[in-house]
Amino acid sequence: MYPEIIIHNSVSLDHAVRGFEVDLGLHYGALLAFEPGAVLAGSATAKTGIELFMDINETETETDRHRPAVLPDDPRPISVIVDSRGILKDLLHFYRNMEHTKDVVVLVSEATPEDYLDYLREREYPFIRCGKDRVDLKGALRELGERFGITRVVSDTGPDLNDVLIREGIADTISLIVHPVIVGEGEKKLFGRAGGRTALELRKAVPMEQGTIHLVYAVKK
């Protein structure tokens, strides 16, 4: 089973992902409307989220060290984090405690440090090991579908991982909430390293609040 992959980002008119104020209500409202079985993020984005919105000094409790029961009728998505280098060691409990997440699954590679794998095992974090030097995203996402029954994944992360999803032909849909601002130079832009030409088909263009517009494209393959 290979899940449907949707890239979802809030961007400026010139495709910057930072340097402007993101409307989080619009962003996550549109994301959850896709009814994803999983939300995908890279480790750098995940760590930045912890640093920006949480007290990074909050220590792990004994309860945090155990995987919570996952009920089959729980509609919340699982959080899937690509972390081949073990950047989130001692920080994953922040994601385990998020109210909109029912479970955390980590994607790692053969190059992942053994002490990080021990950390995942000891704390009962499911992980998928796929790829030699870095995570083989296509293989890992296929295994995610097979092991966890995930049929739709929404990528809610920064440009690096999303560019890989385009470059390797993994993404099926692109969802952008475009904000009415041009950030200009100095900020990282989405799809700046997405490879060659990628043809898209417009599926939806919906005006939203404060001059934003929600664009949804199918990726032609």
mmCIF file with all atom_site columns, C-alpha atoms in Angstrom:
data_model
loop_
_atom_site.group_PDB
_atom_site.id
_atom_site.type_symbol
_atom_site.label_atom_id
_atom_site.label_alt_id
_atom_site.label_comp_id
_atom_site.label_asym_id
_atom_site.label_entity_id
_atom_site.label_seq_id
_atom_site.pdbx_PDB_ins_code
_atom_site.Cartn_x
_atom_site.Cartn_y
_atom_site.Cartn_z
_atom_site.occupancy
_atom_site.B_iso_or_equiv
_atom_site.pdbx_formal_charge
_atom_site.auth_seq_id
_atom_site.auth_comp_id
_atom_site.auth_asym_id
_atom_site.auth_atom_id
_atom_site.pdbx_PDB_model_num
ATOM 1   C CA . MET A 1 1   ? 0.000   0.000  0.000   1.00 0.00 ? 1   MET A CA 1
ATOM 2   C CA . TYR A 1 2   ? 1.436   3.375  -1.021  1.00 0.00 ? 2   TYR A CA 1
ATOM 3   C CA . PRO A 1 3   ? -0.295  6.369  0.604   1.00 0.00 ? 3   PRO A CA 1
ATOM 4   C CA . GLU A 1 4   ? -1.370  9.528  -1.158  1.00 0.00 ? 4   GLU A CA 1
ATOM 5   C CA . ILE A 1 5   ? 1.154   12.299 -0.416  1.00 0.00 ? 5   ILE A CA 1
ATOM 6   C CA . ILE A 1 6   ? 0.021   15.929 -0.097  1.00 0.00 ? 6   ILE A CA 1
ATOM 7   C CA . ILE A 1 7   ? 2.452   18.831 0.346   1.00 0.00 ? 7   ILE A CA 1
ATOM 8   C CA . HIS A 1 8   ? 0.819   21.581 2.406   1.00 0.00 ? 8   HIS A CA 1
ATOM 9   C CA . ASN A 1 9   ? 2.475   24.941 3.046   1.00 0.00 ? 9   ASN A CA 1
ATOM 10  C CA . SER A 1 10  ? 1.669   28.537 3.830   1.00 0.00 ? 10  SER A CA 1
ATOM 11  C CA . VAL A 1 11  ? 3.796   30.751 1.583   1.00 0.00 ? 11  VAL A CA 1
ATOM 12  C CA . SER A 1 12  ? 4.307   34.339 0.492   1.00 0.00 ? 12  SER A CA 1
ATOM 13  C CA . LEU A 1 13  ? 3.625   35.326 -3.099  1.00 0.00 ? 13  LEU A CA 1
ATOM 14  C CA . ASP A 1 14  ? 7.296   34.638 -3.858  1.00 0.00 ? 14  ASP A CA 1
ATOM 15  C CA . HIS A 1 15  ? 7.143   31.201 -2.135  1.00 0.00 ? 15  HIS A CA 1
ATOM 16  C CA . ALA A 1 16  ? 8.994   32.078 1.048   1.00 0.00 ? 16  ALA A CA 1
ATOM 17  C CA . VAL A 1 17  ? 7.938   29.999 4.049   1.00 0.00 ? 17  VAL A CA 1
ATOM 18  C CA . ARG A 1 18  ? 9.207   32.517 6.622   1.00 0.00 ? 18  ARG A CA 1
ATOM 19  C CA . GLY A 1 19  ? 9.507   36.267 6.915   1.00 0.00 ? 19  GLY A CA 1
ATOM 20  C CA . PHE A 1 20  ? 5.787   36.910 7.210   1.00 0.00 ? 20  PHE A CA 1
ATOM 21  C CA . GLU A 1 21  ? 3.017   36.156 9.693   1.00 0.00 ? 21  GLU A CA 1
ATOM 22  C CA . VAL A 1 22  ? 1.353   32.808 8.960   1.00 0.00 ? 22  VAL A CA 1
ATOM 23  C CA . ASP A 1 23  ? -2.335  32.500 9.804   1.00 0.00 ? 23  ASP A CA 1
ATOM 24  C CA . LEU A 1 24  ? -2.152  29.269 11.791  1.00 0.00 ? 24  LEU A CA 1
ATOM 25  C CA . GLY A 1 25  ? -5.924  28.910 11.928  1.00 0.00 ? 25  GLY A CA 1
ATOM 26  C CA . LEU A 1 26  ? -6.194  28.915 8.142   1.00 0.00 ? 26  LEU A CA 1
ATOM 27  C CA . HIS A 1 27  ? -3.111  26.735 7.759   1.00 0.00 ? 27  HIS A CA 1
ATOM 28  C CA . TYR A 1 28  ? -4.201  23.932 10.070  1.00 0.00 ? 28  TYR A CA 1
ATOM 29  C CA . GLY A 1 29  ? -7.859  24.221 9.167   1.00 0.00 ? 29  GLY A CA 1
ATOM 30  C CA . ALA A 1 30  ? -6.986  23.483 5.547   1.00 0.00 ? 30  ALA A CA 1
ATOM 31  C CA . LEU A 1 31  ? -4.560  20.747 6.560   1.00 0.00 ? 31  LEU A CA 1
ATOM 32  C CA . LEU A 1 32  ? -7.079  18.883 8.720   1.00 0.00 ? 32  LEU A CA 1
ATOM 33  C CA . ALA A 1 33  ? -9.727  19.206 5.999   1.00 0.00 ? 33  ALA A CA 1
ATOM 34  C CA . PHE A 1 34  ? -7.670  16.679 4.018   1.00 0.00 ? 34  PHE A CA 1
ATOM 35  C CA . GLU A 1 35  ? -8.341  14.188 6.856   1.00 0.00 ? 35  GLU A CA 1
ATOM 36  C CA . PRO A 1 36  ? -4.780  12.812 6.867   1.00 0.00 ? 36  PRO A CA 1
ATOM 37  C CA . GLY A 1 37  ? -3.868  9.551  8.502   1.00 0.00 ? 37  GLY A CA 1
ATOM 38  C CA . ALA A 1 38  ? -0.408  10.976 9.127   1.00 0.00 ? 38  ALA A CA 1
ATOM 39  C CA . VAL A 1 39  ? 1.337   14.353 9.167   1.00 0.00 ? 39  VAL A CA 1
ATOM 40  C CA . LEU A 1 40  ? 4.944   14.307 7.950   1.00 0.00 ? 40  LEU A CA 1
ATOM 41  C CA . ALA A 1 41  ? 7.726   16.633 9.106   1.00 0.00 ? 41  ALA A CA 1
ATOM 42  C CA . GLY A 1 42  ? 11.490  16.799 8.968   1.00 0.00 ? 42  GLY A CA 1
ATOM 43  C CA . SER A 1 43  ? 13.506  16.786 12.183  1.00 0.00 ? 43  SER A CA 1
ATOM 44  C CA . ALA A 1 44  ? 14.755  20.371 11.755  1.00 0.00 ? 44  ALA A CA 1
ATOM 45  C CA . THR A 1 45  ? 11.205  21.680 11.348  1.00 0.00 ? 45  THR A CA 1
ATOM 46  C CA . ALA A 1 46  ? 10.046  19.568 14.285  1.00 0.00 ? 46  ALA A CA 1
ATOM 47  C CA . LYS A 1 47  ? 12.814  20.904 16.520  1.00 0.00 ? 47  LYS A CA 1
ATOM 48  C CA . THR A 1 48  ? 12.128  24.493 15.469  1.00 0.00 ? 48  THR A CA 1
ATOM 49  C CA . GLY A 1 49  ? 8.469   24.022 16.362  1.00 0.00 ? 49  GLY A CA 1
ATOM 50  C CA . ILE A 1 50  ? 9.428   22.829 19.841  1.00 0.00 ? 50  ILE A CA 1
ATOM 51  C CA . GLU A 1 51  ? 11.787  25.779 20.342  1.00 0.00 ? 51  GLU A CA 1
ATOM 52  C CA . LEU A 1 52  ? 9.234   28.349 19.133  1.00 0.00 ? 52  LEU A CA 1
ATOM 53  C CA . PHE A 1 53  ? 6.054   27.131 20.781  1.00 0.00 ? 53  PHE A CA 1
ATOM 54  C CA . MET A 1 54  ? 7.071   25.045 23.803  1.00 0.00 ? 54  MET A CA 1
ATOM 55  C CA . ASP A 1 55  ? 9.336   25.151 26.844  1.00 0.00 ? 55  ASP A CA 1
ATOM 56  C CA . ILE A 1 56  ? 12.261  23.098 25.555  1.00 0.00 ? 56  ILE A CA 1
ATOM 57  C CA . ASN A 1 57  ? 13.512  22.680 29.128  1.00 0.00 ? 57  ASN A CA 1
ATOM 58  C CA . GLU A 1 58  ? 10.398  20.751 30.156  1.00 0.00 ? 58  GLU A CA 1
ATOM 59  C CA . THR A 1 59  ? 11.670  17.368 31.254  1.00 0.00 ? 59  THR A CA 1
ATOM 60  C CA . GLU A 1 60  ? 10.387  13.974 30.209  1.00 0.00 ? 60  GLU A CA 1
ATOM 61  C CA . THR A 1 61  ? 8.143   12.215 32.730  1.00 0.00 ? 61  THR A CA 1
ATOM 62  C CA . GLU A 1 62  ? 7.849   8.490  33.395  1.00 0.00 ? 62  GLU A CA 1
ATOM 63  C CA . THR A 1 63  ? 4.527   8.461  31.520  1.00 0.00 ? 63  THR A CA 1
ATOM 64  C CA . ASP A 1 64  ? 6.234   10.054 28.512  1.00 0.00 ? 64  ASP A CA 1
ATOM 65  C CA . ARG A 1 65  ? 8.527   7.038  28.258  1.00 0.00 ? 65  ARG A CA 1
ATOM 66  C CA . HIS A 1 66  ? 5.676   4.724  27.267  1.00 0.00 ? 66  HIS A CA 1
ATOM 67  C CA . ARG A 1 67  ? 3.686   4.569  24.058  1.00 0.00 ? 67  ARG A CA 1
ATOM 68  C CA . PRO A 1 68  ? 0.055   5.544  24.668  1.00 0.00 ? 68  PRO A CA 1
ATOM 69  C CA . ALA A 1 69  ? -2.738  3.207  23.646  1.00 0.00 ? 69  ALA A CA 1
ATOM 70  C CA . VAL A 1 70  ? -3.796  3.882  20.058  1.00 0.00 ? 70  VAL A CA 1
ATOM 71  C CA . LEU A 1 71  ? -7.528  3.355  19.616  1.00 0.00 ? 71  LEU A CA 1
ATOM 72  C CA . PRO A 1 72  ? -8.732  2.294  16.158  1.00 0.00 ? 72  PRO A CA 1
ATOM 73  C CA . ASP A 1 73  ? -11.563 4.854  16.172  1.00 0.00 ? 73  ASP A CA 1
ATOM 74  C CA . ASP A 1 74  ? -9.296  7.781  17.135  1.00 0.00 ? 74  ASP A CA 1
ATOM 75  C CA . PRO A 1 75  ? -9.587  10.232 14.188  1.00 0.00 ? 75  PRO A CA 1
ATOM 76  C CA . ARG A 1 76  ? -6.388  12.117 14.988  1.00 0.00 ? 76  ARG A CA 1
ATOM 77  C CA . PRO A 1 77  ? -3.415  11.632 12.645  1.00 0.00 ? 77  PRO A CA 1
ATOM 78  C CA . ILE A 1 78  ? -0.111  10.150 13.673  1.00 0.00 ? 78  ILE A CA 1
ATOM 79  C CA . SER A 1 79  ? 2.997   12.323 13.578  1.00 0.00 ? 79  SER A CA 1
ATOM 80  C CA . VAL A 1 80  ? 5.694   10.963 11.258  1.00 0.00 ? 80  VAL A CA 1
ATOM 81  C CA . ILE A 1 81  ? 9.138   12.541 11.623  1.00 0.00 ? 81  ILE A CA 1
ATOM 82  C CA . VAL A 1 82  ? 12.146  12.032 9.367   1.00 0.00 ? 82  VAL A CA 1
ATOM 83  C CA . ASP A 1 83  ? 15.152  11.948 11.694  1.00 0.00 ? 83  ASP A CA 1
ATOM 84  C CA . SER A 1 84  ? 18.063  9.984  10.297  1.00 0.00 ? 84  SER A CA 1
ATOM 85  C CA . ARG A 1 85  ? 20.646  11.851 12.418  1.00 0.00 ? 85  ARG A CA 1
ATOM 86  C CA . GLY A 1 86  ? 18.862  11.599 15.755  1.00 0.00 ? 86  GLY A CA 1
ATOM 87  C CA . ILE A 1 87  ? 18.331  15.350 16.144  1.00 0.00 ? 87  ILE A CA 1
ATOM 88  C CA . LEU A 1 88  ? 15.235  14.818 18.292  1.00 0.00 ? 88  LEU A CA 1
ATOM 89  C CA . LYS A 1 89  ? 16.837  12.603 20.913  1.00 0.00 ? 89  LYS A CA 1
ATOM 90  C CA . ASP A 1 90  ? 15.338  13.526 24.322  1.00 0.00 ? 90  ASP A CA 1
ATOM 91  C CA . LEU A 1 91  ? 12.756  15.789 22.616  1.00 0.00 ? 91  LEU A CA 1
ATOM 92  C CA . LEU A 1 92  ? 10.186  13.411 21.134  1.00 0.00 ? 92  LEU A CA 1
ATOM 93  C CA . HIS A 1 93  ? 8.028   13.517 24.266  1.00 0.00 ? 93  HIS A CA 1
ATOM 94  C CA . PHE A 1 94  ? 6.884   16.981 23.156  1.00 0.00 ? 94  PHE A CA 1
ATOM 95  C CA . TYR A 1 95  ? 5.321   15.399 20.063  1.00 0.00 ? 95  TYR A CA 1
ATOM 96  C CA . ARG A 1 96  ? 3.965   12.457 22.014  1.00 0.00 ? 96  ARG A CA 1
ATOM 97  C CA . ASN A 1 97  ? 2.074   14.939 24.221  1.00 0.00 ? 97  ASN A CA 1
ATOM 98  C CA . MET A 1 98  ? 0.532   17.012 21.444  1.00 0.00 ? 98  MET A CA 1
ATOM 99  C CA . GLU A 1 99  ? -3.251  16.927 21.714  1.00 0.00 ? 99  GLU A CA 1
ATOM 100 C CA . HIS A 1 100 ? -3.819  16.679 17.959  1.00 0.00 ? 100 HIS A CA 1
ATOM 101 C CA . THR A 1 101 ? -1.490  13.643 17.572  1.00 0.00 ? 101 THR A CA 1
ATOM 102 C CA . LYS A 1 102 ? -2.350  10.070 18.549  1.00 0.00 ? 102 LYS A CA 1
ATOM 103 C CA . ASP A 1 103 ? 1.057   8.472  17.943  1.00 0.00 ? 103 ASP A CA 1
ATOM 104 C CA . VAL A 1 104 ? 4.607   9.242  16.814  1.00 0.00 ? 104 VAL A CA 1
ATOM 105 C CA . VAL A 1 105 ? 6.499   7.236  14.186  1.00 0.00 ? 105 VAL A CA 1
ATOM 106 C CA . VAL A 1 106 ? 10.119  8.027  13.301  1.00 0.00 ? 106 VAL A CA 1
ATOM 107 C CA . LEU A 1 107 ? 11.769  7.397  9.926   1.00 0.00 ? 107 LEU A CA 1
ATOM 108 C CA . VAL A 1 108 ? 15.469  6.519  10.184  1.00 0.00 ? 108 VAL A CA 1
ATOM 109 C CA . SER A 1 109 ? 18.226  5.033  8.027   1.00 0.00 ? 109 SER A CA 1
ATOM 110 C CA . GLU A 1 110 ? 21.106  2.590  8.307   1.00 0.00 ? 110 GLU A CA 1
ATOM 111 C CA . ALA A 1 111 ? 23.322  5.577  9.221   1.00 0.00 ? 111 ALA A CA 1
ATOM 112 C CA . THR A 1 112 ? 21.211  6.544  12.232  1.00 0.00 ? 112 THR A CA 1
ATOM 113 C CA . PRO A 1 113 ? 23.273  6.475  15.471  1.00 0.00 ? 113 PRO A CA 1
ATOM 114 C CA . GLU A 1 114 ? 22.686  3.342  17.513  1.00 0.00 ? 114 GLU A CA 1
ATOM 115 C CA . ASP A 1 115 ? 22.146  5.320  20.709  1.00 0.00 ? 115 ASP A CA 1
ATOM 116 C CA . TYR A 1 116 ? 19.220  7.090  19.063  1.00 0.00 ? 116 TYR A CA 1
ATOM 117 C CA . LEU A 1 117 ? 17.716  3.762  18.036  1.00 0.00 ? 117 LEU A CA 1
ATOM 118 C CA . ASP A 1 118 ? 18.113  2.597  21.654  1.00 0.00 ? 118 ASP A CA 1
ATOM 119 C CA . TYR A 1 119 ? 16.319  5.754  22.793  1.00 0.00 ? 119 TYR A CA 1
ATOM 120 C CA . LEU A 1 120 ? 13.425  4.964  20.414  1.00 0.00 ? 120 LEU A CA 1
ATOM 121 C CA . ARG A 1 121 ? 13.217  1.335  21.524  1.00 0.00 ? 121 ARG A CA 1
ATOM 122 C CA . GLU A 1 122 ? 13.361  2.136  25.244  1.00 0.00 ? 122 GLU A CA 1
ATOM 123 C CA . ARG A 1 123 ? 10.531  4.648  24.910  1.00 0.00 ? 123 ARG A CA 1
ATOM 124 C CA . GLU A 1 124 ? 8.422   2.498  22.595  1.00 0.00 ? 124 GLU A CA 1
ATOM 125 C CA . TYR A 1 125 ? 8.503   4.832  19.598  1.00 0.00 ? 125 TYR A CA 1
ATOM 126 C CA . PRO A 1 126 ? 7.724   2.849  16.448  1.00 0.00 ? 126 PRO A CA 1
ATOM 127 C CA . PHE A 1 127 ? 10.325  3.475  13.769  1.00 0.00 ? 127 PHE A CA 1
ATOM 128 C CA . ILE A 1 128 ? 10.877  2.537  10.154  1.00 0.00 ? 128 ILE A CA 1
ATOM 129 C CA . ARG A 1 129 ? 14.483  1.998  9.061   1.00 0.00 ? 129 ARG A CA 1
ATOM 130 C CA . CYS A 1 130 ? 14.831  2.453  5.317   1.00 0.00 ? 130 CYS A CA 1
ATOM 131 C CA . GLY A 1 131 ? 17.765  3.768  3.295   1.00 0.00 ? 131 GLY A CA 1
ATOM 132 C CA . LYS A 1 132 ? 21.533  3.658  3.677   1.00 0.00 ? 132 LYS A CA 1
ATOM 133 C CA . ASP A 1 133 ? 22.980  7.150  4.289   1.00 0.00 ? 133 ASP A CA 1
ATOM 134 C CA . ARG A 1 134 ? 19.631  8.942  4.554   1.00 0.00 ? 134 ARG A CA 1
ATOM 135 C CA . VAL A 1 135 ? 16.007  7.946  4.733   1.00 0.00 ? 135 VAL A CA 1
ATOM 136 C CA . ASP A 1 136 ? 14.643  6.383  1.551   1.00 0.00 ? 136 ASP A CA 1
ATOM 137 C CA . LEU A 1 137 ? 11.392  8.340  1.639   1.00 0.00 ? 137 LEU A CA 1
ATOM 138 C CA . LYS A 1 138 ? 9.612   6.375  -1.040  1.00 0.00 ? 138 LYS A CA 1
ATOM 139 C CA . GLY A 1 139 ? 10.364  3.057  0.642   1.00 0.00 ? 139 GLY A CA 1
ATOM 140 C CA . ALA A 1 140 ? 9.666   4.365  4.148   1.00 0.00 ? 140 ALA A CA 1
ATOM 141 C CA . LEU A 1 141 ? 6.304   5.847  3.178   1.00 0.00 ? 141 LEU A CA 1
ATOM 142 C CA . ARG A 1 142 ? 5.327   2.616  1.469   1.00 0.00 ? 142 ARG A CA 1
ATOM 143 C CA . GLU A 1 143 ? 6.151   0.714  4.676   1.00 0.00 ? 143 GLU A CA 1
ATOM 144 C CA . LEU A 1 144 ? 4.200   3.306  6.674   1.00 0.00 ? 144 LEU A CA 1
ATOM 145 C CA . GLY A 1 145 ? 1.137   2.489  4.605   1.00 0.00 ? 145 GLY A CA 1
ATOM 146 C CA . GLU A 1 146 ? 1.639   -1.251 4.924   1.00 0.00 ? 146 GLU A CA 1
ATOM 147 C CA . ARG A 1 147 ? 2.371   -1.346 8.675   1.00 0.00 ? 147 ARG A CA 1
ATOM 148 C CA . PHE A 1 148 ? -0.003  1.321  9.916   1.00 0.00 ? 148 PHE A CA 1
ATOM 149 C CA . GLY A 1 149 ? -2.740  1.317  7.290   1.00 0.00 ? 149 GLY A CA 1
ATOM 150 C CA . ILE A 1 150 ? -2.082  4.957  6.374   1.00 0.00 ? 150 ILE A CA 1
ATOM 151 C CA . THR A 1 151 ? -3.709  5.972  3.091   1.00 0.00 ? 151 THR A CA 1
ATOM 152 C CA . ARG A 1 152 ? -3.052  9.730  3.119   1.00 0.00 ? 152 ARG A CA 1
ATOM 153 C CA . VAL A 1 153 ? -0.034  11.684 4.373   1.00 0.00 ? 153 VAL A CA 1
ATOM 154 C CA . VAL A 1 154 ? 0.122   15.480 4.540   1.00 0.00 ? 154 VAL A CA 1
ATOM 155 C CA . SER A 1 155 ? 3.632   16.938 4.609   1.00 0.00 ? 155 SER A CA 1
ATOM 156 C CA . ASP A 1 156 ? 3.687   19.952 6.924   1.00 0.00 ? 156 ASP A CA 1
ATOM 157 C CA . THR A 1 157 ? 7.356   20.880 6.909   1.00 0.00 ? 157 THR A CA 1
ATOM 158 C CA . GLY A 1 158 ? 10.042  23.096 5.431   1.00 0.00 ? 158 GLY A CA 1
ATOM 159 C CA . PRO A 1 159 ? 11.372  23.407 1.880   1.00 0.00 ? 159 PRO A CA 1
ATOM 160 C CA . ASP A 1 160 ? 14.152  20.790 2.096   1.00 0.00 ? 160 ASP A CA 1
ATOM 161 C CA . LEU A 1 161 ? 11.928  17.765 2.685   1.00 0.00 ? 161 LEU A CA 1
ATOM 162 C CA . ASN A 1 162 ? 9.135   19.026 0.430   1.00 0.00 ? 162 ASN A CA 1
ATOM 163 C CA . ASP A 1 163 ? 11.606  19.628 -2.389  1.00 0.00 ? 163 ASP A CA 1
ATOM 164 C CA . VAL A 1 164 ? 12.714  15.988 -2.058  1.00 0.00 ? 164 VAL A CA 1
ATOM 165 C CA . LEU A 1 165 ? 9.083   14.849 -2.333  1.00 0.00 ? 165 LEU A CA 1
ATOM 166 C CA . ILE A 1 166 ? 8.830   16.702 -5.649  1.00 0.00 ? 166 ILE A CA 1
ATOM 167 C CA . ARG A 1 167 ? 12.303  15.838 -6.914  1.00 0.00 ? 167 ARG A CA 1
ATOM 168 C CA . GLU A 1 168 ? 11.821  12.111 -6.323  1.00 0.00 ? 168 GLU A CA 1
ATOM 169 C CA . GLY A 1 169 ? 8.309   12.047 -7.781  1.00 0.00 ? 169 GLY A CA 1
ATOM 170 C CA . ILE A 1 170 ? 6.643   11.141 -4.480  1.00 0.00 ? 170 ILE A CA 1
ATOM 171 C CA . ALA A 1 171 ? 4.137   13.993 -4.057  1.00 0.00 ? 171 ALA A CA 1
ATOM 172 C CA . ASP A 1 172 ? 0.660   13.629 -5.558  1.00 0.00 ? 172 ASP A CA 1
ATOM 173 C CA . THR A 1 173 ? -0.856  16.972 -4.565  1.00 0.00 ? 173 THR A CA 1
ATOM 174 C CA . ILE A 1 174 ? 0.388   20.458 -3.638  1.00 0.00 ? 174 ILE A CA 1
ATOM 175 C CA . SER A 1 175 ? -1.722  22.604 -1.312  1.00 0.00 ? 175 SER A CA 1
ATOM 176 C CA . LEU A 1 176 ? -0.611  26.216 -0.814  1.00 0.00 ? 176 LEU A CA 1
ATOM 177 C CA . ILE A 1 177 ? -2.132  28.979 1.268   1.00 0.00 ? 177 ILE A CA 1
ATOM 178 C CA . VAL A 1 178 ? -0.694  32.043 -0.433  1.00 0.00 ? 178 VAL A CA 1
ATOM 179 C CA . HIS A 1 179 ? -0.390  35.184 1.687   1.00 0.00 ? 179 HIS A CA 1
ATOM 180 C CA . PRO A 1 180 ? -0.511  38.631 0.044   1.00 0.00 ? 180 PRO A CA 1
ATOM 181 C CA . VAL A 1 181 ? 3.084   39.616 0.696   1.00 0.00 ? 181 VAL A CA 1
ATOM 182 C CA . ILE A 1 182 ? 6.423   39.499 -1.127  1.00 0.00 ? 182 ILE A CA 1
ATOM 183 C CA . VAL A 1 183 ? 9.199   38.631 1.309   1.00 0.00 ? 183 VAL A CA 1
ATOM 184 C CA . GLY A 1 184 ? 12.066  39.232 -1.091  1.00 0.00 ? 184 GLY A CA 1
ATOM 185 C CA . GLU A 1 185 ? 15.665  38.151 -0.616  1.00 0.00 ? 185 GLU A CA 1
ATOM 186 C CA . GLY A 1 186 ? 17.103  36.412 2.412   1.00 0.00 ? 186 GLY A CA 1
ATOM 187 C CA . GLU A 1 187 ? 14.437  33.788 3.120   1.00 0.00 ? 187 GLU A CA 1
ATOM 188 C CA . LYS A 1 188 ? 14.407  30.179 1.959   1.00 0.00 ? 188 LYS A CA 1
ATOM 189 C CA . LYS A 1 189 ? 11.909  29.545 -0.825  1.00 0.00 ? 189 LYS A CA 1
ATOM 190 C CA . LEU A 1 190 ? 9.731   26.491 -1.396  1.00 0.00 ? 190 LEU A CA 1
ATOM 191 C CA . PHE A 1 191 ? 10.594  24.464 -4.529  1.00 0.00 ? 191 PHE A CA 1
ATOM 192 C CA . GLY A 1 192 ? 13.942  26.225 -4.957  1.00 0.00 ? 192 GLY A CA 1
ATOM 193 C CA . ARG A 1 193 ? 15.648  22.817 -5.157  1.00 0.00 ? 193 ARG A CA 1
ATOM 194 C CA . ALA A 1 194 ? 12.817  20.690 -6.503  1.00 0.00 ? 194 ALA A CA 1
ATOM 195 C CA . GLY A 1 195 ? 14.731  19.550 -9.573  1.00 0.00 ? 195 GLY A CA 1
ATOM 196 C CA . GLY A 1 196 ? 13.527  19.954 -13.139 1.00 0.00 ? 196 GLY A CA 1
ATOM 197 C CA . ARG A 1 197 ? 10.189  20.973 -14.555 1.00 0.00 ? 197 ARG A CA 1
ATOM 198 C CA . THR A 1 198 ? 7.112   19.557 -12.812 1.00 0.00 ? 198 THR A CA 1
ATOM 199 C CA . ALA A 1 199 ? 3.731   19.899 -14.516 1.00 0.00 ? 199 ALA A CA 1
ATOM 200 C CA . LEU A 1 200 ? 0.720   20.653 -12.328 1.00 0.00 ? 200 LEU A CA 1
ATOM 201 C CA . GLU A 1 201 ? -3.049  20.689 -12.795 1.00 0.00 ? 201 GLU A CA 1
ATOM 202 C CA . LEU A 1 202 ? -5.095  23.225 -10.851 1.00 0.00 ? 202 LEU A CA 1
ATOM 203 C CA . ARG A 1 203 ? -7.823  21.547 -8.800  1.00 0.00 ? 203 ARG A CA 1
ATOM 204 C CA . LYS A 1 204 ? -8.955  24.394 -6.558  1.00 0.00 ? 204 LYS A CA 1
ATOM 205 C CA . ALA A 1 205 ? -8.448  28.136 -6.060  1.00 0.00 ? 205 ALA A CA 1
ATOM 206 C CA . VAL A 1 206 ? -10.423 29.463 -3.094  1.00 0.00 ? 206 VAL A CA 1
ATOM 207 C CA . PRO A 1 207 ? -10.150 33.030 -1.717  1.00 0.00 ? 207 PRO A CA 1
ATOM 208 C CA . MET A 1 208 ? -9.817  33.027 2.061   1.00 0.00 ? 208 MET A CA 1
ATOM 209 C CA . GLU A 1 209 ? -9.503  35.569 4.862   1.00 0.00 ? 209 GLU A CA 1
ATOM 210 C CA . GLN A 1 210 ? -7.195  38.590 4.836   1.00 0.00 ? 210 GLN A CA 1
ATOM 211 C CA . GLY A 1 211 ? -6.406  38.344 1.136   1.00 0.00 ? 211 GLY A CA 1
ATOM 212 C CA . THR A 1 212 ? -5.064  34.807 1.227   1.00 0.00 ? 212 THR A CA 1
ATOM 213 C CA . ILE A 1 213 ? -5.945  32.219 -1.385  1.00 0.00 ? 213 ILE A CA 1
ATOM 214 C CA . HIS A 1 214 ? -5.890  28.428 -1.111  1.00 0.00 ? 214 HIS A CA 1
ATOM 215 C CA . LEU A 1 215 ? -4.465  26.763 -4.209  1.00 0.00 ? 215 LEU A CA 1
ATOM 216 C CA . VAL A 1 216 ? -4.545  23.005 -4.711  1.00 0.00 ? 216 VAL A CA 1
ATOM 217 C CA . TYR A 1 217 ? -2.700  21.353 -7.595  1.00 0.00 ? 217 TYR A CA 1
ATOM 218 C CA . ALA A 1 218 ? -2.448  17.756 -8.727  1.00 0.00 ? 218 ALA A CA 1
ATOM 219 C CA . VAL A 1 219 ? 1.097   16.731 -9.658  1.00 0.00 ? 219 VAL A CA 1
ATOM 220 C CA . LYS A 1 220 ? 1.137   15.266 -13.150 1.00 0.00 ? 220 LYS A CA 1
ATOM 221 C CA . LYS A 1 221 ? 3.178   12.049 -13.346 1.00 0.00 ? 221 LYS A CA 1
#
